[in-house]
Short mmCIF file of C-alpha atoms and ligand atoms in Angstrom, two decimals:
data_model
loop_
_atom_site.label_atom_id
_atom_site.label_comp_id
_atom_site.label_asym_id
_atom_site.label_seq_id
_atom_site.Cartn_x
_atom_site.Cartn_y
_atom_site.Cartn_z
CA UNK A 1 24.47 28.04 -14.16
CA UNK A 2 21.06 28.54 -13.81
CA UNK A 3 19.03 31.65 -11.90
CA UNK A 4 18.70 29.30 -9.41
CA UNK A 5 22.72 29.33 -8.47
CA UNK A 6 23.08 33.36 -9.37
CA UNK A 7 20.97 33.92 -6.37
CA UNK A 8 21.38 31.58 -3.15
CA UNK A 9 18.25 33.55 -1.41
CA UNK A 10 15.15 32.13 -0.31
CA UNK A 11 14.05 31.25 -3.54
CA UNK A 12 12.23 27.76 -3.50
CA UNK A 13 9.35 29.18 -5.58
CA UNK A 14 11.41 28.33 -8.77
CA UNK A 15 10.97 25.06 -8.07
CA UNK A 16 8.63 24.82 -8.55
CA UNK A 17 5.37 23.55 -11.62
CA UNK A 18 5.10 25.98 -14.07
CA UNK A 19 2.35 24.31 -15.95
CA UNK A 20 2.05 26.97 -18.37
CA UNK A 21 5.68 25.91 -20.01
CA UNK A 22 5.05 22.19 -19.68
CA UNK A 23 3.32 19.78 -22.19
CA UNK A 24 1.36 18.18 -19.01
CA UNK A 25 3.91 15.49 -18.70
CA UNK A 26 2.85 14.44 -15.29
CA UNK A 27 -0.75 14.38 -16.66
CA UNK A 28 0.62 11.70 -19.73
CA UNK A 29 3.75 10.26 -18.09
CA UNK A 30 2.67 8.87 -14.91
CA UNK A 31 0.70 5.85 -14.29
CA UNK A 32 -1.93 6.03 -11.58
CA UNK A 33 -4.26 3.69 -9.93
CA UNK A 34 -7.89 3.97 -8.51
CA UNK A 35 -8.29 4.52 -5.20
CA UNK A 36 -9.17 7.19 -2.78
CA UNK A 37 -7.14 9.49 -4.74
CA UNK A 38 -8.05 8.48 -7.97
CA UNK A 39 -11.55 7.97 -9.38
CA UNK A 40 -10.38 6.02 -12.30
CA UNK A 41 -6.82 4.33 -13.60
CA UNK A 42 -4.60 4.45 -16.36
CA UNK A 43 -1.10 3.50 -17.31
CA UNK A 44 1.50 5.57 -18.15
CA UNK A 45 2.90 7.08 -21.14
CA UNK A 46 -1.16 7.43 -21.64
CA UNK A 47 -2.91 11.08 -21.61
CA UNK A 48 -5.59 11.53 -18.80
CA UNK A 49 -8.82 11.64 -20.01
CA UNK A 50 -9.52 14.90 -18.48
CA UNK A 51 -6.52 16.65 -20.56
CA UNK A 52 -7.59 18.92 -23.13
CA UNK A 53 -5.96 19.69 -26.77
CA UNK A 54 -4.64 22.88 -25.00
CA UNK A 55 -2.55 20.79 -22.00
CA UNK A 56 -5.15 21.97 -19.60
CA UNK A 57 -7.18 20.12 -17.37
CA UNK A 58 -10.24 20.14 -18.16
CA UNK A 59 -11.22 19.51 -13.73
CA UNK A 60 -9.12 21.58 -12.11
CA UNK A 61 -11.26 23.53 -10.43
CA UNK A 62 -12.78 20.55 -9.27
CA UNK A 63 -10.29 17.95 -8.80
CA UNK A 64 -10.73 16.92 -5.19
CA UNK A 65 -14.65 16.58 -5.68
CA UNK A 66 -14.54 14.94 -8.52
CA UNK A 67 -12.20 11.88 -7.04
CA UNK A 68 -9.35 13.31 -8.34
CA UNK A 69 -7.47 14.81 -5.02
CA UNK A 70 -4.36 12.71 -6.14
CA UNK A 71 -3.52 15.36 -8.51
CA UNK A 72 -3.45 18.55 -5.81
CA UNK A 73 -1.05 16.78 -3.79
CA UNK A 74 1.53 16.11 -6.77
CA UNK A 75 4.48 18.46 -7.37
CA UNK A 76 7.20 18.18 -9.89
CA UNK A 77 9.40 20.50 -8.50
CA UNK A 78 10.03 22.49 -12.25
CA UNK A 79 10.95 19.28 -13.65
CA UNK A 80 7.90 19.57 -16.13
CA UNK A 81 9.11 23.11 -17.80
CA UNK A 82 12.59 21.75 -17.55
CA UNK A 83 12.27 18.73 -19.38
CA UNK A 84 9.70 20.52 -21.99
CA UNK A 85 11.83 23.91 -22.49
CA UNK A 86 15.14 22.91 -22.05
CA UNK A 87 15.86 18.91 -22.41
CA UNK A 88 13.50 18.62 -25.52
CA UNK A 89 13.61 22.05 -26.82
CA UNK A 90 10.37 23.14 -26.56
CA UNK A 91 8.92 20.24 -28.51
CA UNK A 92 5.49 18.29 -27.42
CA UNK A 93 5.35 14.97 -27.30
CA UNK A 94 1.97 15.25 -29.37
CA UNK A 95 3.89 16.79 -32.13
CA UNK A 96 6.62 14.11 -32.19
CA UNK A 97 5.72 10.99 -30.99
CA UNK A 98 8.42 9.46 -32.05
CA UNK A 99 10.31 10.93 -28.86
CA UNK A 100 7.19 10.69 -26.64
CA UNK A 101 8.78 7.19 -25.02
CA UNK A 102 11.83 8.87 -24.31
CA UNK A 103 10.25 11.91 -23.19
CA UNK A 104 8.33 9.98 -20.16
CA UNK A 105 10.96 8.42 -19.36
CA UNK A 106 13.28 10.84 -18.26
CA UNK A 107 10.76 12.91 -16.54
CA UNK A 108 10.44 10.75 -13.59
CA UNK A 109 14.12 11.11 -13.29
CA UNK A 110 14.24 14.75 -13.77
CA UNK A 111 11.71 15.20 -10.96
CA UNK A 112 13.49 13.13 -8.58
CA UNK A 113 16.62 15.65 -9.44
CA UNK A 114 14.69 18.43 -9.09
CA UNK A 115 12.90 17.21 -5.59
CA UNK A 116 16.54 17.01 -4.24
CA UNK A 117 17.77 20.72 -5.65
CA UNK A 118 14.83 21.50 -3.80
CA UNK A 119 15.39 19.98 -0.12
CA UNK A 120 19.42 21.31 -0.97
CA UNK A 121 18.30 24.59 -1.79
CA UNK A 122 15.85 24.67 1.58
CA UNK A 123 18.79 23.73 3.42
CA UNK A 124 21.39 26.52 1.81
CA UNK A 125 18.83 28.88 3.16
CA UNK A 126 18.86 27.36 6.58
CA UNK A 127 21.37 29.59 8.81
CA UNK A 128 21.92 26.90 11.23
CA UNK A 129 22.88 24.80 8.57
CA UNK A 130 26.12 27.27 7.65
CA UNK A 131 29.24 24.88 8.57
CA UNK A 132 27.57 22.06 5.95
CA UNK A 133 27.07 24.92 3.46
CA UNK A 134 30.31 24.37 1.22
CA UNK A 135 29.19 21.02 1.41
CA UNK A 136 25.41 21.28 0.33
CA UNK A 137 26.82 24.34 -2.28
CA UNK A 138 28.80 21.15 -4.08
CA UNK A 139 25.63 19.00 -4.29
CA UNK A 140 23.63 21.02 -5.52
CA UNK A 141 25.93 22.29 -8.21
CA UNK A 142 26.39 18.82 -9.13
CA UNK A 143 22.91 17.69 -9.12
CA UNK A 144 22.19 20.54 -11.33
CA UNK A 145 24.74 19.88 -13.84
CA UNK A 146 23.16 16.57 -14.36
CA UNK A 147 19.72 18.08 -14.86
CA UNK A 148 21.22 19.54 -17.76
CA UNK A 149 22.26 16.23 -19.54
CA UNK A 150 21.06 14.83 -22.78
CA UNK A 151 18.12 12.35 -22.58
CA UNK A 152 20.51 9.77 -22.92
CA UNK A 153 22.73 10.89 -20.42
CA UNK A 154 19.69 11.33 -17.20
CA UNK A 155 18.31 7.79 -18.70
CA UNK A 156 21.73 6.63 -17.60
CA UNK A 157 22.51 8.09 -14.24
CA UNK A 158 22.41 6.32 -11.04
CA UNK A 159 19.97 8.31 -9.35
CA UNK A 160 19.46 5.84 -6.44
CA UNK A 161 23.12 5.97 -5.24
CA UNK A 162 22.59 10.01 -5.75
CA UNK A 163 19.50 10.33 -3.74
CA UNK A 164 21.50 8.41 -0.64
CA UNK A 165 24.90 10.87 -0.79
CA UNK A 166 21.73 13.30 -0.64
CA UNK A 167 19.90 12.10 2.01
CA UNK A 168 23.07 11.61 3.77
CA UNK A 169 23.87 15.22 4.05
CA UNK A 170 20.47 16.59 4.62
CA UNK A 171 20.46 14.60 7.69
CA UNK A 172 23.29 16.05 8.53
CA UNK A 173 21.43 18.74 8.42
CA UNK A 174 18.10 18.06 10.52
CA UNK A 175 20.47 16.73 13.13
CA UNK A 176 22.26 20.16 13.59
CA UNK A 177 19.42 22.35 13.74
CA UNK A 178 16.95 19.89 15.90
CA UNK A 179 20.05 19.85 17.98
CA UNK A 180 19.65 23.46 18.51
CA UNK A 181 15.96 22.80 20.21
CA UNK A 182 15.73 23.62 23.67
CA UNK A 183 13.42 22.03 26.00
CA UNK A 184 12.62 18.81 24.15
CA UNK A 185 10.61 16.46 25.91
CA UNK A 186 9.76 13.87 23.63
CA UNK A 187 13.00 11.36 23.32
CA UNK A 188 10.91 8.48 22.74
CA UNK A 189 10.03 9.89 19.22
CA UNK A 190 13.47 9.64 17.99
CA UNK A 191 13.64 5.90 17.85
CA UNK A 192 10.02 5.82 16.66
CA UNK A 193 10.24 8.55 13.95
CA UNK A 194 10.45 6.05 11.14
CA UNK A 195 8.01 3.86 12.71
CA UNK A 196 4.27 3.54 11.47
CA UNK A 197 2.44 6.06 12.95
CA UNK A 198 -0.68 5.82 10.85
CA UNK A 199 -3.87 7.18 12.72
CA UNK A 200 -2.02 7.72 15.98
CA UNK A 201 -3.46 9.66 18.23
CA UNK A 202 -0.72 12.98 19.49
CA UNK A 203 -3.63 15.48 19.74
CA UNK A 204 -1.77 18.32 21.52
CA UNK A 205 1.80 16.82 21.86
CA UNK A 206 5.31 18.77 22.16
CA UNK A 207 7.05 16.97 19.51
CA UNK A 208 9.29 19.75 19.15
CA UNK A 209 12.53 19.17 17.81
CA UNK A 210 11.53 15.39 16.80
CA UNK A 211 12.41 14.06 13.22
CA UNK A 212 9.29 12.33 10.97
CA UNK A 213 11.73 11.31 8.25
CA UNK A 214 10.15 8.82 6.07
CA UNK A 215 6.89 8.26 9.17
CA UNK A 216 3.60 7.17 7.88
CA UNK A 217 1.51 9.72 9.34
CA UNK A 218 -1.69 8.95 7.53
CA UNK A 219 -4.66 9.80 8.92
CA UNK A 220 -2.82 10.83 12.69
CA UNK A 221 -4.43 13.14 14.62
CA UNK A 222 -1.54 15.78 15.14
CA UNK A 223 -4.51 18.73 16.17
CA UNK A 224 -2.58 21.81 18.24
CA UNK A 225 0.46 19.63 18.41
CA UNK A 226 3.58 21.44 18.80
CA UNK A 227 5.81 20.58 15.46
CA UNK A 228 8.18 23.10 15.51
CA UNK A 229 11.39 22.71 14.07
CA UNK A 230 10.40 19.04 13.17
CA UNK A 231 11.89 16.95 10.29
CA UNK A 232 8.65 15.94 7.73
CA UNK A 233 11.73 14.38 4.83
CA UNK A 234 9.20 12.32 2.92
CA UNK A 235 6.98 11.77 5.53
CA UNK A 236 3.29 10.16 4.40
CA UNK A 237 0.89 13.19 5.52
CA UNK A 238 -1.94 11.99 3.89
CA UNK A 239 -5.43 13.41 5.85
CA UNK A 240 -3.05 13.73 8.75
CA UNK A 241 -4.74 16.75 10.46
CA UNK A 242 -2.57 19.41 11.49
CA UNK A 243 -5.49 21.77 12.65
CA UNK A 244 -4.06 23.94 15.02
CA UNK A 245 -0.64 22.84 15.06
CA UNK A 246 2.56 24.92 14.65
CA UNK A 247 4.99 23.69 11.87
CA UNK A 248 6.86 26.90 12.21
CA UNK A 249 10.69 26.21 11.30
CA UNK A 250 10.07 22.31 10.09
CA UNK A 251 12.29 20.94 7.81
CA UNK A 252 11.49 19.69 4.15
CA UNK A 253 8.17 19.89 4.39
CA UNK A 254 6.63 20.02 1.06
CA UNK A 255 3.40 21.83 -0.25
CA UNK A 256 2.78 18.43 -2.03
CA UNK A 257 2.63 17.34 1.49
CA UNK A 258 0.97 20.54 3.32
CA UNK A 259 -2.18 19.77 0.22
CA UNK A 260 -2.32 16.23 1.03
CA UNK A 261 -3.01 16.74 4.98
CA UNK A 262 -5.95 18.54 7.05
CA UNK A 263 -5.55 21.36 8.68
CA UNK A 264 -7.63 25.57 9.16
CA UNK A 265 -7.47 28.81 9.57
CA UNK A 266 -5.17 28.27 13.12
CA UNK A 267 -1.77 25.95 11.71
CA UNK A 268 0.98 27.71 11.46
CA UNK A 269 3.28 26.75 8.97
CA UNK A 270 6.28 27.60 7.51
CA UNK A 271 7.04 30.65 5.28
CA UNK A 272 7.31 29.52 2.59
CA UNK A 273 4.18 27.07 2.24
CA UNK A 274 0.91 28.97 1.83
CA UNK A 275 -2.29 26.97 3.75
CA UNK A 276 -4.30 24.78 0.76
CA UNK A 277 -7.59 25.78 -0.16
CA UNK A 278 -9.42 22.87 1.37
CA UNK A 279 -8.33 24.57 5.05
CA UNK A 280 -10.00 27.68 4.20
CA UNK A 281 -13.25 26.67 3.82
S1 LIG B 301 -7.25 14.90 -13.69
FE1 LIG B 301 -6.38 16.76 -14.59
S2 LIG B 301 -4.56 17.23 -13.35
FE2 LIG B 301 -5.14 15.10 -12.93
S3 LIG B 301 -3.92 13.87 -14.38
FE3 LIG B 301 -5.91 14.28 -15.35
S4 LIG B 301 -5.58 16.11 -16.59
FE4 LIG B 301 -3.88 16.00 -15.12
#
């Protein structure tokens, strides 16, 4: 078992990117198209054309000015080092392309473990959460022993039918602690929280309590909204602006997610995300 299982703290930072012992996968294996978040296009299994001989990039101090904000609202969750270090042993892709296929192939599938260790770990550390914890403790162990398979081995697993005994429990989850949410006046948001939602107008709403799970939010104007203790699982929060609005205690909300919306100097988020640079300035 990994550091990650010797210590059942508060410690979502490990999964986290840690560029510095990954070969840029994301940077070669993804594809990406142009659009608001990306200038230009390319396929994957290609190398950006901003990527350096070093793995660096050679924007990113610069990425969102230079058309590239696509990039500072991706996270791989420590997939990257993972399948660099440990799956392929330290060896780049540039030095042996004979592998590189392989090699960008299972780390889209290594991310999507790692995104789930992530939301499983988030919701070990949730107190509320304590009678599903034998329950979540079992996932997780299990979705970590398949992060350590062969290539061959994660290019066979089923991750689809994994991802839905996942999701399963980590609703489980949102439903036990939003249940816990006193004065909630906004039961019309339950049936809509899947719903599209993009550019909606909830300027200073109490949405306390209410779960976003899978919403498009794009572009919604959440400003001073109360979002405490609200679900955000794989909700779209692209430009959504959150300026003013308390996320304290919200449930798997991402950083990927916290970059990709607006927001200043007055939301309040959660611990353990940290306000992007773009709302500082
Ligand atoms: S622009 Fe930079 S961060 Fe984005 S894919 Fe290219 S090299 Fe990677």
């Amino acid at each position: 078992m990994t550091e990650i299982l010797a210590n059942n703290g508060n410690n979502l930072h490990q999964l986290k990117a840690d560029c510095e012992n990954c070969f840029a996968l994301c940077c070669v294996a993804l594809p990406y198209a142009q659009s608001a978040d990306f200038a230009k296009s390319k396929d994957g299994g290609i190398p950006c054309f901003h990527l350096q001989s070093d793995y660096s990039c050679k924007i990113h101090q610069n990425l969102r000015t230079s058309g590239f904000k696509g990039c500072t609202v991706y996270e791989c969750y420590g997939a990257g080092q993972k399948v660099s270090q440990q799956t392929f042993h330290g060896v780049s892709w540039r030095n042996s392309p004979d592998m590189a296929e392989e090699v960008f192939r299972v780390f889209p599938i290594m991310q999507q473990l790692h995104e789930m260790l992530y939301y499983l770990q988030e919701a070990l550390n949730l107190q509320e959460a304590s009678p599903l914890h034998g329950k979540l403790q079992r996932i997780y162990n299990k979705t970590e022993m398949l992060t350590d398979g062969s290539p061959a081995s994660l290019l066979e697993l089923d991750v689809p039918t994994h991802r839905i005994i996942v999701g399963n429990l980590l609703s489980e989850v949102s439903k036990i602690v939003r249940s816990k949410v006193k004065d909630r006046k906004n039961k019309k948001f339950k049936a809509m929280a899947a719903n599209d939602l993009i550019g909606a107008n909830l300027k200073g709403a109490n949405l306390k309590g209410v779960s976003f799970k899978g919403a498009y939010l794009i572009a919604a104007n959440l400003r001073d909204a109360d979002l405490r203790v609200c679900d955000f699982l794989g909700a779209d929060l692209r430009d959504t602006d959150l300026s003013g609005a308390d996320l304290t205690g919200s449930l798997f909300l991402t950083q990927a997610q916290v970059n990709a919306a607006r927001g200043d100097q007055l939301t309040k988020l959660p611990k353990s995300l940290s306000p992007p640079q773009h709302w500082l300035v």
